[in-house]
């Protein structure tokens, strides 16, 4: 399953985080991510979940950044198999420079700070400025 693959990837790529169990999973609170079976799995595996206010896709890097990076280059292409889609998406992911991921994480931090400063209230884009 995806959770097994995620754990395997973290164990292989970030052994320091895996050994200390100091990694966190951030997802967007979609119903498929908050199902009882997943919550039980996360509890039994000791997975730390980053809590996110409901209906806040602007706080999930996949939603505000990654999906656009994948969708743009794949738009207009027809794929005959799931394997072709996976190969094309994987190639696009590998083409994203590490510096872009760092920039995304900096933006993620700014968005979280805005959310905290607004005490979870809704705000439009940059309407909430931090000192």
mmCIF file of C-alpha atoms in Angstrom:
data_model
loop_
_atom_site.group_PDB
_atom_site.id
_atom_site.type_symbol
_atom_site.label_atom_id
_atom_site.label_comp_id
_atom_site.label_asym_id
_atom_site.label_seq_id
_atom_site.Cartn_x
_atom_site.Cartn_y
_atom_site.Cartn_z
ATOM 1 C CA UNK A 1 0.000 0.000 0.000
ATOM 2 C CA UNK A 2 0.955 3.656 -0.217
ATOM 3 C CA UNK A 3 1.635 3.851 3.530
ATOM 4 C CA UNK A 4 4.027 0.916 3.335
ATOM 5 C CA UNK A 5 5.786 2.551 0.369
ATOM 6 C CA UNK A 6 6.011 5.850 2.227
ATOM 7 C CA UNK A 7 7.586 4.182 5.248
ATOM 8 C CA UNK A 8 9.996 2.256 3.042
ATOM 9 C CA UNK A 9 11.034 5.445 1.241
ATOM 10 C CA UNK A 10 11.620 7.329 4.476
ATOM 11 C CA UNK A 11 13.528 4.402 5.976
ATOM 12 C CA UNK A 12 15.750 4.217 2.866
ATOM 13 C CA UNK A 13 16.250 7.924 2.136
ATOM 14 C CA UNK A 14 16.176 9.466 5.610
ATOM 15 C CA UNK A 15 17.515 6.817 7.954
ATOM 16 C CA UNK A 16 18.197 9.457 10.629
ATOM 17 C CA UNK A 17 14.527 10.475 10.747
ATOM 18 C CA UNK A 18 13.347 6.869 10.633
ATOM 19 C CA UNK A 19 15.584 5.706 13.495
ATOM 20 C CA UNK A 20 14.463 8.555 15.744
ATOM 21 C CA UNK A 21 10.852 8.400 14.558
ATOM 22 C CA UNK A 22 11.145 12.153 14.098
ATOM 23 C CA UNK A 23 9.413 12.458 10.738
ATOM 24 C CA UNK A 24 5.923 13.885 10.279
ATOM 25 C CA UNK A 25 3.233 13.120 7.729
ATOM 26 C CA UNK A 26 1.274 16.084 6.421
ATOM 27 C CA UNK A 27 -1.892 15.465 4.457
ATOM 28 C CA UNK A 28 -4.919 17.546 3.570
ATOM 29 C CA UNK A 29 -7.613 15.986 5.793
ATOM 30 C CA UNK A 30 -9.379 14.461 2.805
ATOM 31 C CA UNK A 31 -11.871 11.794 3.935
ATOM 32 C CA UNK A 32 -9.680 9.084 2.429
ATOM 33 C CA UNK A 33 -6.787 10.284 4.596
ATOM 34 C CA UNK A 34 -8.787 10.412 7.818
ATOM 35 C CA UNK A 35 -10.580 7.068 7.559
ATOM 36 C CA UNK A 36 -10.602 4.975 10.714
ATOM 37 C CA UNK A 37 -8.443 2.273 9.144
ATOM 38 C CA UNK A 38 -5.731 4.848 8.368
ATOM 39 C CA UNK A 39 -5.948 6.503 11.771
ATOM 40 C CA UNK A 40 -5.528 3.074 13.372
ATOM 41 C CA UNK A 41 -2.574 2.318 11.093
ATOM 42 C CA UNK A 42 -0.906 5.632 11.951
ATOM 43 C CA UNK A 43 -1.467 5.006 15.671
ATOM 44 C CA UNK A 44 -0.010 1.482 15.577
ATOM 45 C CA UNK A 45 3.008 2.570 13.546
ATOM 46 C CA UNK A 46 3.654 5.661 15.673
ATOM 47 C CA UNK A 47 3.308 7.957 12.662
ATOM 48 C CA UNK A 48 3.247 11.617 13.655
ATOM 49 C CA UNK A 49 0.565 13.544 11.783
ATOM 50 C CA UNK A 50 0.756 17.291 11.212
ATOM 51 C CA UNK A 51 -2.710 18.559 12.053
ATOM 52 C CA UNK A 52 -4.339 20.838 9.511
ATOM 53 C CA UNK A 53 -7.546 22.840 9.713
ATOM 54 C CA UNK A 54 -10.320 21.311 7.582
ATOM 55 C CA UNK A 55 -10.892 22.719 4.094
ATOM 56 C CA UNK A 56 -7.423 24.281 3.900
ATOM 57 C CA UNK A 57 -5.800 23.092 0.662
ATOM 58 C CA UNK A 58 -3.727 26.276 0.696
ATOM 59 C CA UNK A 59 -1.735 24.675 3.540
ATOM 60 C CA UNK A 60 -0.933 21.425 1.761
ATOM 61 C CA UNK A 61 2.184 21.662 -0.452
ATOM 62 C CA UNK A 62 0.770 19.055 -2.822
ATOM 63 C CA UNK A 63 -2.299 21.229 -3.368
ATOM 64 C CA UNK A 64 -0.748 24.691 -3.577
ATOM 65 C CA UNK A 65 2.444 23.702 -5.395
ATOM 66 C CA UNK A 66 3.132 20.125 -6.487
ATOM 67 C CA UNK A 67 -0.052 19.248 -8.379
ATOM 68 C CA UNK A 68 0.362 22.312 -10.625
ATOM 69 C CA UNK A 69 3.968 21.367 -11.324
ATOM 70 C CA UNK A 70 2.788 17.931 -12.460
ATOM 71 C CA UNK A 71 -0.407 18.909 -14.255
ATOM 72 C CA UNK A 72 1.006 21.622 -16.510
ATOM 73 C CA UNK A 73 3.500 19.485 -18.454
ATOM 74 C CA UNK A 74 1.112 16.515 -18.630
ATOM 75 C CA UNK A 75 -1.878 18.571 -19.799
ATOM 76 C CA UNK A 76 -3.121 17.589 -23.241
ATOM 77 C CA UNK A 77 -1.357 14.228 -23.326
ATOM 78 C CA UNK A 78 -3.311 11.026 -23.778
ATOM 79 C CA UNK A 79 -2.105 7.954 -21.921
ATOM 80 C CA UNK A 80 -3.176 4.423 -22.723
ATOM 81 C CA UNK A 81 -2.142 2.785 -19.453
ATOM 82 C CA UNK A 82 -1.658 3.636 -15.814
ATOM 83 C CA UNK A 83 1.994 2.663 -16.225
ATOM 84 C CA UNK A 84 2.414 5.411 -18.855
ATOM 85 C CA UNK A 85 0.880 7.947 -16.487
ATOM 86 C CA UNK A 86 3.163 6.807 -13.657
ATOM 87 C CA UNK A 87 6.238 6.997 -15.882
ATOM 88 C CA UNK A 88 5.376 10.485 -17.159
ATOM 89 C CA UNK A 89 4.575 11.786 -13.660
ATOM 90 C CA UNK A 90 7.757 10.251 -12.232
ATOM 91 C CA UNK A 91 9.837 11.864 -14.988
ATOM 92 C CA UNK A 92 8.265 15.252 -14.236
ATOM 93 C CA UNK A 93 8.902 14.824 -10.514
ATOM 94 C CA UNK A 94 12.551 13.994 -11.145
ATOM 95 C CA UNK A 95 12.891 17.123 -13.306
ATOM 96 C CA UNK A 96 11.944 19.412 -10.426
ATOM 97 C CA UNK A 97 15.162 20.818 -8.968
ATOM 98 C CA UNK A 98 15.853 20.381 -5.253
ATOM 99 C CA UNK A 99 15.923 24.165 -4.878
ATOM 100 C CA UNK A 100 12.271 24.311 -5.965
ATOM 101 C CA UNK A 101 11.334 21.929 -3.147
ATOM 102 C CA UNK A 102 13.222 24.137 -0.684
ATOM 103 C CA UNK A 103 11.342 27.197 -1.930
ATOM 104 C CA UNK A 104 8.074 25.288 -1.558
ATOM 105 C CA UNK A 105 8.877 24.408 2.055
ATOM 106 C CA UNK A 106 9.664 28.069 2.792
ATOM 107 C CA UNK A 107 6.287 29.050 1.311
ATOM 108 C CA UNK A 108 4.618 26.305 3.365
ATOM 109 C CA UNK A 109 6.132 27.746 6.534
ATOM 110 C CA UNK A 110 4.867 31.249 5.639
ATOM 111 C CA UNK A 111 1.369 29.878 5.033
ATOM 112 C CA UNK A 112 1.365 28.061 8.390
ATOM 113 C CA UNK A 113 2.500 31.222 10.174
ATOM 114 C CA UNK A 114 -0.327 33.188 8.512
ATOM 115 C CA UNK A 115 -2.803 30.520 9.600
ATOM 116 C CA UNK A 116 -1.521 30.625 13.182
ATOM 117 C CA UNK A 117 -1.532 34.442 13.265
ATOM 118 C CA UNK A 118 -5.125 34.517 12.026
ATOM 119 C CA UNK A 119 -6.053 31.931 14.689
ATOM 120 C CA UNK A 120 -7.349 29.647 11.962
ATOM 121 C CA UNK A 121 -9.705 32.238 10.446
ATOM 122 C CA UNK A 122 -10.047 32.366 6.690
ATOM 123 C CA UNK A 123 -7.954 34.919 4.819
ATOM 124 C CA UNK A 124 -7.373 35.637 1.143
ATOM 125 C CA UNK A 125 -3.888 34.995 -0.204
ATOM 126 C CA UNK A 126 -1.650 37.685 1.254
ATOM 127 C CA UNK A 127 -4.359 39.656 3.067
ATOM 128 C CA UNK A 128 -2.734 38.761 6.367
ATOM 129 C CA UNK A 129 0.693 40.344 6.626
ATOM 130 C CA UNK A 130 3.097 39.283 9.329
ATOM 131 C CA UNK A 131 5.610 41.584 10.989
#
